[in-house]
Short mmCIF file of C-alpha atoms in Angstrom, two decimals:
data_model
loop_
_atom_site.label_atom_id
_atom_site.label_comp_id
_atom_site.label_asym_id
_atom_site.label_seq_id
_atom_site.Cartn_x
_atom_site.Cartn_y
_atom_site.Cartn_z
CA MET D 1 -33.53 -4.72 3.24
CA ASP D 2 -34.58 -2.04 0.79
CA ILE D 3 -32.41 -2.96 -2.20
CA GLN D 4 -34.05 -0.32 -4.38
CA ALA D 5 -33.04 2.42 -1.94
CA PHE D 6 -29.50 1.03 -1.98
CA ALA D 7 -29.50 1.09 -5.79
CA ASP D 8 -30.68 4.71 -5.67
CA LEU D 9 -27.82 5.58 -3.35
CA LEU D 10 -25.22 4.05 -5.72
CA ALA D 11 -26.80 5.86 -8.67
CA GLU D 12 -26.95 9.20 -6.92
CA LYS D 13 -23.55 9.20 -5.24
CA PHE D 14 -21.46 7.36 -7.81
CA ASP D 15 -23.51 7.27 -11.01
CA LEU D 16 -23.43 3.47 -10.76
CA HIS D 17 -26.50 1.65 -12.07
CA ILE D 18 -26.86 -1.86 -10.78
CA GLN D 19 -27.86 -4.66 -13.14
CA LYS D 20 -28.18 -7.71 -10.88
CA LYS D 21 -29.52 -7.48 -7.34
CA ALA D 22 -28.11 -10.75 -5.98
CA PRO D 23 -24.50 -9.64 -5.34
CA TYR D 24 -25.69 -6.59 -3.37
CA ILE D 25 -28.10 -8.64 -1.30
CA GLU D 26 -25.21 -10.95 -0.45
CA ALA D 27 -22.95 -7.99 0.39
CA LEU D 28 -25.54 -6.44 2.70
CA THR D 29 -26.21 -9.60 4.71
CA HIS D 30 -24.16 -10.03 7.87
CA SER D 31 -23.49 -13.50 9.27
CA SER D 32 -25.41 -12.63 12.47
CA TYR D 33 -28.57 -12.16 10.37
CA VAL D 34 -28.03 -15.49 8.59
CA ASN D 35 -27.54 -17.25 11.95
CA GLU D 36 -30.82 -15.92 13.27
CA ASN D 37 -32.71 -16.88 10.09
CA ARG D 38 -31.38 -20.34 9.29
CA ARG D 39 -34.54 -21.48 7.56
CA LYS D 40 -34.18 -18.84 4.87
CA LYS D 41 -30.89 -20.40 3.69
CA LEU D 42 -29.23 -17.04 3.10
CA THR D 43 -25.60 -16.39 2.18
CA ASP D 44 -23.64 -13.99 4.38
CA ASN D 45 -21.16 -11.45 3.03
CA GLU D 46 -17.93 -13.19 4.00
CA ARG D 47 -17.20 -14.74 0.61
CA ILE D 48 -17.96 -11.59 -1.34
CA GLU D 49 -15.86 -9.59 1.15
CA PHE D 50 -12.92 -11.91 0.39
CA LEU D 51 -13.32 -10.94 -3.26
CA GLY D 52 -13.80 -7.23 -2.55
CA ASP D 53 -10.69 -7.19 -0.39
CA ALA D 54 -8.63 -8.46 -3.35
CA VAL D 55 -10.26 -5.96 -5.75
CA LEU D 56 -9.43 -3.09 -3.40
CA ASP D 57 -5.83 -4.26 -2.94
CA LEU D 58 -5.26 -4.38 -6.67
CA GLN D 59 -6.80 -1.00 -7.41
CA VAL D 60 -4.89 0.74 -4.63
CA SER D 61 -1.65 -1.02 -5.68
CA HIS D 62 -2.17 0.12 -9.26
CA TYR D 63 -2.90 3.67 -8.12
CA LEU D 64 0.29 3.78 -6.04
CA TYR D 65 2.38 2.22 -8.82
CA VAL D 66 1.24 4.86 -11.30
CA HIS D 67 1.20 7.93 -9.03
CA TYR D 68 4.39 7.27 -7.05
CA PRO D 69 6.80 6.09 -9.77
CA LYS D 70 9.85 6.51 -7.53
CA MET D 71 8.50 4.97 -4.33
CA PRO D 72 10.29 1.75 -3.23
CA GLU D 73 8.21 -1.39 -2.89
CA GLY D 74 8.50 -1.47 0.91
CA ASP D 75 7.03 2.02 1.20
CA MET D 76 4.23 1.21 -1.27
CA SER D 77 3.41 -1.80 0.84
CA ARG D 78 3.25 0.23 4.07
CA LEU D 79 1.28 3.02 2.42
CA ARG D 80 -1.24 0.52 1.04
CA ALA D 81 -1.59 -1.05 4.50
CA LEU D 82 -2.44 2.38 5.92
CA ILE D 83 -5.01 3.05 3.18
CA VAL D 84 -6.85 -0.25 3.51
CA ARG D 85 -6.69 -0.56 7.30
CA GLU D 86 -9.87 -1.19 9.25
CA GLU D 87 -10.10 2.25 10.80
CA SER D 88 -9.81 3.96 7.43
CA LEU D 89 -12.23 1.72 5.51
CA SER D 90 -14.86 1.80 8.24
CA LYS D 91 -14.94 5.59 7.92
CA ARG D 92 -15.28 5.35 4.13
CA CYS D 93 -18.16 2.90 4.68
CA VAL D 94 -20.07 5.37 6.82
CA GLU D 95 -19.32 8.28 4.47
CA CYS D 96 -20.84 6.23 1.65
CA GLY D 97 -23.88 5.46 3.80
CA PHE D 98 -23.59 1.69 3.35
CA ASP D 99 -23.97 1.13 7.11
CA GLN D 100 -27.67 2.04 6.89
CA PHE D 101 -28.43 -0.92 4.65
CA VAL D 102 -26.69 -3.94 6.21
CA ARG D 103 -28.96 -6.66 7.68
CA LEU D 104 -27.85 -7.61 11.20
CA GLY D 105 -29.07 -10.13 13.73
CA HIS D 106 -30.83 -8.72 16.81
CA GLY D 107 -27.91 -9.49 19.11
CA GLU D 108 -25.42 -7.83 16.80
CA GLU D 109 -27.67 -4.81 16.39
CA SER D 110 -28.28 -4.33 20.09
CA SER D 111 -24.59 -4.67 20.94
CA GLY D 112 -23.75 -1.82 18.57
CA GLY D 113 -22.57 -3.88 15.59
CA ARG D 114 -23.73 -1.22 13.15
CA GLN D 115 -21.04 1.10 14.52
CA ARG D 116 -18.30 -1.53 14.92
CA GLU D 117 -15.16 -0.82 12.87
CA SER D 118 -14.43 -4.38 11.77
CA LEU D 119 -18.02 -4.94 10.61
CA LEU D 120 -18.04 -1.65 8.68
CA CYS D 121 -14.69 -2.35 7.07
CA ASP D 122 -15.88 -5.80 5.94
CA LEU D 123 -19.09 -4.24 4.66
CA PHE D 124 -17.22 -1.70 2.56
CA GLU D 125 -15.15 -4.47 0.97
CA SER D 126 -18.27 -6.60 0.43
CA VAL D 127 -19.98 -3.82 -1.50
CA LEU D 128 -16.83 -3.39 -3.64
CA GLY D 129 -16.97 -7.13 -4.34
CA ALA D 130 -20.61 -6.84 -5.42
CA ILE D 131 -19.93 -3.88 -7.70
CA TYR D 132 -16.99 -5.78 -9.23
CA LEU D 133 -19.15 -8.85 -9.93
CA ASP D 134 -22.08 -6.86 -11.27
CA LEU D 135 -20.47 -3.96 -13.12
CA GLY D 136 -16.77 -4.75 -13.43
CA ILE D 137 -13.50 -3.20 -12.41
CA ASP D 138 -14.14 0.23 -14.00
CA ALA D 139 -17.18 0.70 -11.77
CA VAL D 140 -15.09 -0.09 -8.68
CA GLU D 141 -12.51 2.38 -9.94
CA ARG D 142 -15.19 5.09 -10.16
CA LEU D 143 -16.25 4.58 -6.56
CA LEU D 144 -12.65 4.61 -5.35
CA SER D 145 -11.83 7.74 -7.34
CA ILE D 146 -14.52 9.52 -5.33
CA THR D 147 -14.01 7.95 -1.90
CA ILE D 148 -10.34 6.96 -1.52
CA TYR D 149 -8.03 8.44 -4.14
CA PRO D 150 -8.68 12.09 -3.15
CA LYS D 151 -7.65 11.15 0.40
CA ILE D 152 -4.41 9.62 -0.90
CA LYS D 153 -3.76 12.67 -3.09
CA SER D 154 -4.22 14.99 -0.11
CA GLY D 155 -1.19 13.40 1.58
CA TYR D 156 -3.30 12.20 4.53
CA PHE D 157 -1.75 8.73 4.52
CA ASN D 158 1.79 9.77 3.64
CA GLN D 159 1.96 11.81 6.82
CA ARG D 160 1.27 8.59 8.70
CA MET D 161 3.92 6.60 6.88
CA ASP D 162 6.31 6.92 9.78
CA ALA D 163 4.54 4.47 12.05
CA LYS D 164 7.11 4.81 14.87
CA THR D 165 6.40 8.52 15.18
CA ALA D 166 2.66 7.97 14.85
CA LEU D 167 2.73 5.33 17.62
CA GLN D 168 4.75 7.58 19.94
CA GLU D 169 2.30 10.45 19.38
CA GLU D 170 -0.76 8.25 19.82
CA LEU D 171 0.37 6.74 23.12
CA GLN D 172 1.64 10.04 24.53
CA LYS D 173 -1.95 11.32 24.53
CA HIS D 174 -2.31 9.41 27.80
CA GLY D 175 0.87 10.78 29.42
CA GLN D 176 4.63 10.25 29.13
CA ILE D 177 5.59 6.83 27.85
CA LYS D 178 8.74 4.95 26.92
CA LEU D 179 8.83 2.69 23.87
CA HIS D 180 11.52 0.10 23.40
CA TYR D 181 12.30 -1.75 20.15
CA ASP D 182 13.86 -5.20 20.51
CA LEU D 183 15.45 -7.26 17.76
CA ILE D 184 13.95 -10.73 18.34
CA LYS D 185 15.19 -12.71 15.37
CA GLU D 186 17.44 -12.38 12.36
CA GLU D 187 17.15 -15.17 9.84
CA GLY D 188 17.72 -16.15 6.23
CA PRO D 189 20.78 -15.99 3.98
CA ALA D 190 22.75 -12.73 3.56
CA HIS D 191 20.96 -11.68 0.37
CA ALA D 192 17.49 -12.25 1.83
CA LYS D 193 17.66 -11.56 5.55
CA GLU D 194 14.48 -11.21 7.55
CA PHE D 195 14.42 -9.29 10.81
CA THR D 196 11.77 -9.62 13.50
CA VAL D 197 11.32 -6.76 15.94
CA ALA D 198 9.02 -6.44 18.95
CA VAL D 199 7.99 -3.10 20.40
CA GLN D 200 7.48 -2.85 24.16
CA LEU D 201 5.58 -0.30 26.21
CA ASN D 202 6.77 -0.28 29.80
CA GLY D 203 8.18 -3.78 29.37
CA LYS D 204 5.04 -5.27 27.83
CA GLU D 205 5.06 -6.32 24.18
CA ILE D 206 2.43 -4.39 22.20
CA GLY D 207 3.40 -5.23 18.62
CA ARG D 208 5.69 -7.29 16.44
CA GLY D 209 6.78 -6.97 12.83
CA LYS D 210 9.09 -8.34 10.17
CA GLY D 211 11.14 -6.66 7.48
CA ARG D 212 14.17 -6.88 5.25
CA SER D 213 16.07 -4.48 7.48
CA LYS D 214 15.95 -3.69 11.19
CA LYS D 215 14.44 -0.29 10.30
CA HIS D 216 11.65 -1.83 8.23
CA ALA D 217 10.93 -4.41 10.94
CA GLU D 218 10.66 -1.61 13.52
CA GLN D 219 8.19 0.26 11.34
CA ALA D 220 6.17 -2.93 10.85
CA ALA D 221 6.16 -3.56 14.62
CA ALA D 222 5.01 0.02 15.26
CA LEU D 223 2.23 -0.30 12.67
CA SER D 224 1.06 -3.54 14.27
CA ALA D 225 1.08 -1.89 17.73
CA LEU D 226 -0.92 1.04 16.32
CA GLU D 227 -3.48 -1.36 14.92
CA ASN D 228 -3.71 -3.35 18.15
CA HIS D 229 -4.14 -0.10 20.06
CA GLN D 230 -6.91 1.14 17.80
CA ALA D 231 -8.66 -2.22 17.81
CA SER D 232 -8.72 -2.35 21.62
CA ASN D 233 -9.87 1.27 21.81
CA ASN D 234 -12.64 0.28 19.49
CA GLU D 235 -13.74 -2.63 21.64
CA ARG D 236 -13.93 -0.38 24.68
CA LYS D 237 -16.28 1.99 22.85
CA MET L 1 18.41 -9.33 -22.10
CA ASP L 2 16.80 -10.45 -25.34
CA ILE L 3 13.40 -8.82 -25.04
CA GLN L 4 12.40 -9.91 -28.55
CA ALA L 5 12.94 -13.55 -27.61
CA PHE L 6 10.83 -13.00 -24.50
CA ALA L 7 8.08 -11.44 -26.65
CA ASP L 8 8.24 -14.47 -28.94
CA LEU L 9 7.84 -16.79 -25.96
CA LEU L 10 4.70 -14.94 -24.75
CA ALA L 11 3.29 -15.01 -28.29
CA GLU L 12 3.99 -18.67 -28.82
CA LYS L 13 2.94 -20.03 -25.43
CA PHE L 14 0.05 -17.74 -24.58
CA ASP L 15 -0.87 -15.92 -27.80
CA LEU L 16 0.00 -12.66 -26.01
CA HIS L 17 1.45 -9.90 -28.19
CA ILE L 18 3.30 -7.26 -26.24
CA GLN L 19 2.80 -3.60 -27.09
CA LYS L 20 5.25 -1.78 -24.80
CA LYS L 21 8.63 -3.19 -23.90
CA ALA L 22 9.33 -1.14 -20.77
CA PRO L 23 7.16 -3.10 -18.29
CA TYR L 24 8.78 -6.41 -19.32
CA ILE L 25 12.29 -4.98 -19.06
CA GLU L 26 11.40 -3.86 -15.53
CA ALA L 27 9.92 -7.28 -14.69
CA LEU L 28 13.02 -9.13 -15.93
CA THR L 29 15.53 -7.03 -13.98
CA HIS L 30 16.51 -8.38 -10.56
CA SER L 31 17.75 -6.02 -7.86
CA SER L 32 21.16 -7.76 -7.84
CA TYR L 33 21.66 -6.66 -11.47
CA VAL L 34 20.67 -3.08 -10.66
CA ASN L 35 23.10 -3.03 -7.72
CA GLU L 36 25.99 -4.11 -9.92
CA ASN L 37 25.13 -1.56 -12.62
CA ARG L 38 24.32 1.57 -10.68
CA ARG L 39 25.41 3.95 -13.43
CA LYS L 40 22.71 2.64 -15.76
CA LYS L 41 19.99 3.89 -13.38
CA LEU L 42 17.81 0.84 -13.91
CA THR L 43 14.61 -0.07 -12.08
CA ASP L 44 14.43 -3.49 -10.46
CA ASN L 45 11.31 -5.66 -10.50
CA GLU L 46 10.19 -5.17 -6.87
CA ARG L 47 7.56 -2.50 -7.59
CA ILE L 48 6.05 -4.34 -10.53
CA GLU L 49 6.07 -7.56 -8.48
CA PHE L 50 4.02 -5.74 -5.81
CA LEU L 51 1.46 -5.00 -8.52
CA GLY L 52 1.60 -8.49 -10.03
CA ASP L 53 1.06 -10.05 -6.63
CA ALA L 54 -2.20 -8.08 -6.25
CA VAL L 55 -3.33 -8.98 -9.79
CA LEU L 56 -2.75 -12.66 -9.09
CA ASP L 57 -4.57 -12.52 -5.75
CA LEU L 58 -7.62 -10.96 -7.36
CA GLN L 59 -7.78 -13.35 -10.30
CA VAL L 60 -7.39 -16.43 -8.10
CA SER L 61 -9.95 -15.05 -5.61
CA HIS L 62 -12.42 -14.46 -8.44
CA TYR L 63 -11.80 -17.95 -9.83
CA LEU L 64 -12.45 -19.55 -6.43
CA TYR L 65 -15.53 -17.39 -5.80
CA VAL L 66 -17.08 -18.48 -9.11
CA HIS L 67 -16.02 -22.14 -9.17
CA TYR L 68 -16.61 -23.01 -5.49
CA PRO L 69 -19.94 -21.31 -4.78
CA LYS L 70 -20.44 -23.19 -1.51
CA MET L 71 -16.92 -22.90 -0.07
CA PRO L 72 -16.71 -20.88 3.18
CA GLU L 73 -14.46 -17.82 3.19
CA GLY L 74 -11.89 -19.41 5.53
CA ASP L 75 -11.39 -22.35 3.16
CA MET L 76 -11.15 -20.05 0.13
CA SER L 77 -8.49 -18.10 1.95
CA ARG L 78 -6.48 -21.23 2.78
CA LEU L 79 -6.88 -22.62 -0.73
CA ARG L 80 -5.70 -19.33 -2.25
CA ALA L 81 -2.68 -19.32 0.07
CA LEU L 82 -1.75 -22.80 -1.20
CA ILE L 83 -2.15 -21.75 -4.83
CA VAL L 84 -0.04 -18.59 -4.59
CA ARG L 85 2.65 -19.92 -2.25
CA GLU L 86 6.28 -19.57 -3.21
CA GLU L 87 6.88 -23.23 -3.95
CA SER L 88 3.92 -23.39 -6.33
CA LEU L 89 4.60 -20.13 -8.20
CA SER L 90 8.31 -20.83 -8.62
CA LYS L 91 7.38 -24.03 -10.45
CA ARG L 92 4.94 -22.18 -12.70
CA CYS L 93 7.71 -19.66 -13.44
CA VAL L 94 10.05 -22.38 -14.67
CA GLU L 95 7.28 -24.12 -16.65
CA CYS L 96 6.67 -20.82 -18.44
CA GLY L 97 10.40 -20.45 -19.12
CA PHE L 98 10.61 -16.96 -17.58
CA ASP L 99 13.68 -17.97 -15.53
CA GLN L 100 15.80 -17.98 -18.71
CA PHE L 101 15.26 -14.25 -19.24
CA VAL L 102 15.82 -12.56 -15.87
CA ARG L 103 18.92 -10.34 -15.56
CA LEU L 104 20.87 -11.20 -12.39
CA GLY L 105 24.03 -9.78 -10.82
CA HIS L 106 27.13 -11.98 -10.97
CA GLY L 107 27.00 -12.82 -7.26
CA GLU L 108 23.35 -13.83 -7.46
CA GLU L 109 23.97 -15.89 -10.58
CA SER L 110 26.94 -17.76 -9.17
CA SER L 111 25.15 -18.51 -5.90
CA GLY L 112 22.34 -20.21 -7.80
CA GLY L 113 19.80 -17.35 -7.73
CA ARG L 114 18.29 -18.47 -11.03
CA GLN L 115 17.04 -21.64 -9.30
CA ARG L 116 16.04 -20.00 -6.02
CA GLU L 117 12.33 -20.38 -5.18
CA SER L 118 11.74 -16.92 -3.76
CA LEU L 119 13.41 -15.24 -6.76
CA LEU L 120 11.39 -17.33 -9.22
CA CYS L 121 8.15 -16.68 -7.40
CA ASP L 122 8.80 -12.92 -7.45
CA LEU L 123 9.72 -13.14 -11.12
CA PHE L 124 6.46 -14.88 -12.00
CA GLU L 125 4.48 -12.16 -10.22
CA SER L 126 6.57 -9.43 -11.89
CA VAL L 127 5.78 -10.76 -15.35
CA LEU L 128 2.07 -10.86 -14.43
CA GLY L 129 2.40 -7.21 -13.37
CA ALA L 130 3.98 -6.30 -16.70
CA ILE L 131 1.30 -8.11 -18.70
CA TYR L 132 -1.38 -6.37 -16.64
CA LEU L 133 0.14 -2.93 -17.29
CA ASP L 134 0.74 -3.56 -20.98
CA LEU L 135 -2.23 -5.66 -22.07
CA GLY L 136 -4.76 -5.55 -19.23
CA ILE L 137 -6.50 -8.00 -16.95
CA ASP L 138 -7.87 -10.24 -19.73
CA ALA L 139 -4.35 -11.01 -20.90
CA VAL L 140 -3.36 -12.00 -17.36
CA GLU L 141 -6.46 -14.18 -17.23
CA ARG L 142 -5.37 -15.95 -20.42
CA LEU L 143 -1.96 -16.81 -18.98
CA LEU L 144 -3.51 -18.04 -15.71
CA SER L 145 -6.10 -20.14 -17.54
CA ILE L 146 -3.19 -22.05 -19.10
CA THR L 147 -0.77 -22.19 -16.18
CA ILE L 148 -2.73 -22.19 -12.93
CA TYR L 149 -6.45 -22.87 -13.33
CA PRO L 150 -6.02 -26.40 -14.77
CA LYS L 151 -3.96 -27.23 -11.67
CA ILE L 152 -6.77 -25.95 -9.42
CA LYS L 153 -9.37 -27.86 -11.43
CA SER L 154 -7.38 -31.08 -11.10
CA GLY L 155 -7.88 -31.00 -7.33
CA TYR L 156 -4.11 -30.77 -6.71
CA PHE L 157 -4.47 -27.99 -4.14
CA ASN L 158 -7.68 -29.22 -2.52
CA GLN L 159 -5.92 -32.41 -1.50
CA ARG L 160 -3.46 -30.22 0.40
CA MET L 161 -6.19 -28.23 2.14
CA ASP L 162 -5.81 -30.26 5.30
CA ALA L 163 -2.51 -28.74 6.36
CA LYS L 164 -2.33 -30.74 9.60
CA THR L 165 -2.36 -34.03 7.70
CA ALA L 166 0.06 -32.68 5.09
CA LEU L 167 2.49 -31.56 7.82
CA GLN L 168 2.32 -34.91 9.60
CA GLU L 169 3.01 -36.74 6.33
CA GLU L 170 5.84 -34.42 5.31
CA LEU L 171 7.70 -34.71 8.62
CA GLN L 172 7.18 -38.47 8.90
CA LYS L 173 9.35 -38.92 5.82
CA HIS L 174 12.28 -38.55 8.21
CA GLY L 175 11.02 -41.08 10.77
CA GLN L 176 8.39 -41.19 13.50
CA ILE L 177 7.51 -37.81 14.93
CA LYS L 178 5.10 -36.34 17.45
CA LEU L 179 3.33 -33.06 16.77
CA HIS L 180 1.67 -31.10 19.51
CA TYR L 181 -0.79 -28.23 19.04
CA ASP L 182 -0.91 -25.63 21.80
CA LEU L 183 -3.55 -22.94 22.29
CA ILE L 184 -1.43 -19.85 23.02
CA LYS L 185 -4.00 -17.07 23.09
CA GLU L 186 -7.74 -16.52 22.86
CA GLU L 187 -8.77 -12.91 22.46
CA GLY L 188 -11.54 -10.62 21.26
CA PRO L 189 -15.23 -10.40 22.14
CA ALA L 190 -17.47 -13.47 21.89
CA HIS L 191 -18.75 -12.67 18.39
CA ALA L 192 -15.26 -12.11 16.99
CA LYS L 193 -12.87 -14.36 18.87
CA GLU L 194 -9.37 -14.90 17.58
CA PHE L 195 -7.39 -17.97 18.54
CA THR L 196 -3.61 -18.33 18.31
CA VAL L 197 -2.14 -21.81 18.13
CA ALA L 198 1.50 -22.94 18.04
CA VAL L 199 2.58 -26.31 16.69
CA GLN L 200 5.52 -28.05 18.32
CA LEU L 201 7.76 -30.81 17.03
CA ASN L 202 9.51 -32.59 19.89
CA GLY L 203 8.95 -29.58 22.13
CA LYS L 204 10.28 -26.99 19.67
CA GLU L 205 7.86 -24.52 18.09
CA ILE L 206 7.87 -24.88 14.30
CA GLY L 207 4.83 -22.80 13.33
CA ARG L 208 2.15 -20.48 14.63
CA GLY L 209 -1.23 -19.43 13.24
CA LYS L 210 -4.41 -17.52 13.98
CA GLY L 211 -8.03 -18.26 13.24
CA ARG L 212 -11.61 -17.69 14.24
CA SER L 213 -11.80 -21.12 15.82
CA LYS L 214 -9.24 -23.39 17.45
CA LYS L 215 -9.52 -25.70 14.46
CA HIS L 216 -8.79 -22.93 11.96
CA ALA L 217 -5.88 -21.67 14.05
CA GLU L 218 -4.41 -25.19 14.12
CA GLN L 219 -4.65 -25.44 10.34
CA ALA L 220 -3.00 -22.02 9.99
CA ALA L 221 -0.21 -23.08 12.35
CA ALA L 222 0.34 -26.29 10.37
CA LEU L 223 0.43 -24.36 7.08
CA SER L 224 2.99 -21.96 8.52
CA ALA L 225 5.10 -24.90 9.75
CA LEU L 226 4.88 -26.51 6.30
CA GLU L 227 6.07 -23.28 4.70
CA ASN L 228 8.92 -22.87 7.19
CA HIS L 229 9.92 -26.47 6.55
CA GLN L 230 9.91 -26.06 2.78
CA ALA L 231 11.77 -22.75 2.97
CA SER L 232 14.55 -24.27 5.07
CA ASN L 233 14.71 -27.33 2.80
CA ASN L 234 15.09 -24.92 -0.05
CA GLU L 235 17.96 -23.05 1.58
CA ARG L 236 19.80 -26.30 2.16
CA LYS L 237 19.55 -27.16 -1.54
#
């Protein structure tokens, strides 16, 4: 791994100047590489990704809180889920060029791991975790203000907020389809009801979600079906 | 609401000196109060709770990352879930005395809302959100270093890390029981398998969880059953 080239990339693209190398080395080391090099006693990027995931969630939450002062909590939550979903973050990862630097095992490399959405999404979050540890929250904010916030501002994600419509459109690409939303469960006391809804495509369940109202649960089920659909598309690639 | 008394409490207990009142007024206003006072055009604490939840997740994640340098990501994730669960945060909320200051609607008040776990948990996160907005992340860190980190350090949560054992012990309080763990689903490619396990008590499903291994999925199922059990206990109270 050429950590100096990675440092140059961060400096050039984001004006970020790394101080410690260790967090970035951790972030750029996939578990498949560690497994194939057990004697080196390396650390893979799963722990630092856990941290980066939380950093990203907070920064996006804060952005939404400030820029959408009238948006209800449920909508903020769905909008954030769209922004930080695998498909979206894996694209940001490639745009940033981080995919060129991750160390993979041979098996992972030859099976196309370097293009796999889940790996790229995790990698993006790992690098955020490293920047947070090395340079602090303001440095993370700078990267996000270049890579993610403009996309939010453009309305790209808002248009996708209606997951039921998005799911219908996505599945119709392959011909006429019929979606059916089923109320599965209704539980909790009157002031804090929770609804569970399943969405079926031609009688087969393709997603399930919960919410405080039937409408919210339907949207959550549709979002889950969308994610399942995209994940399985991704595996076929 | 006596916001000055609340400011005094933060100053006395945590040496935190509030600068703006608005975030705290938002944090201390429950939706039931807003619903009963529609003409006042108030904002309830759901949006600021969304933010506080993310702040808490990040700070706890960072604490675990630093203090448990050898802990695998899956264990960090389970430990964090134990630390930020409703039952735990509602207790911290009462210890801090925040429950005395929240504005509730009459219906909520008379039905015991001020003692309800989910309300108290949300309130704790809302106040964290307000502190974060008003005084920044270091102020949140100060509150957590007094209320939550000592509890982590004491090993209180680690002892509960084995959710299967904890579930067995909890349910046995009511007599001999037999738990059964069922593998429901196994999906994904070899390098990224996901297992789904359901846990049954006398043939009835009481929890379900996912994980990268059967063992992890069983722990997740047990944790979910524990949470369901405590939530229903709580409703009966």
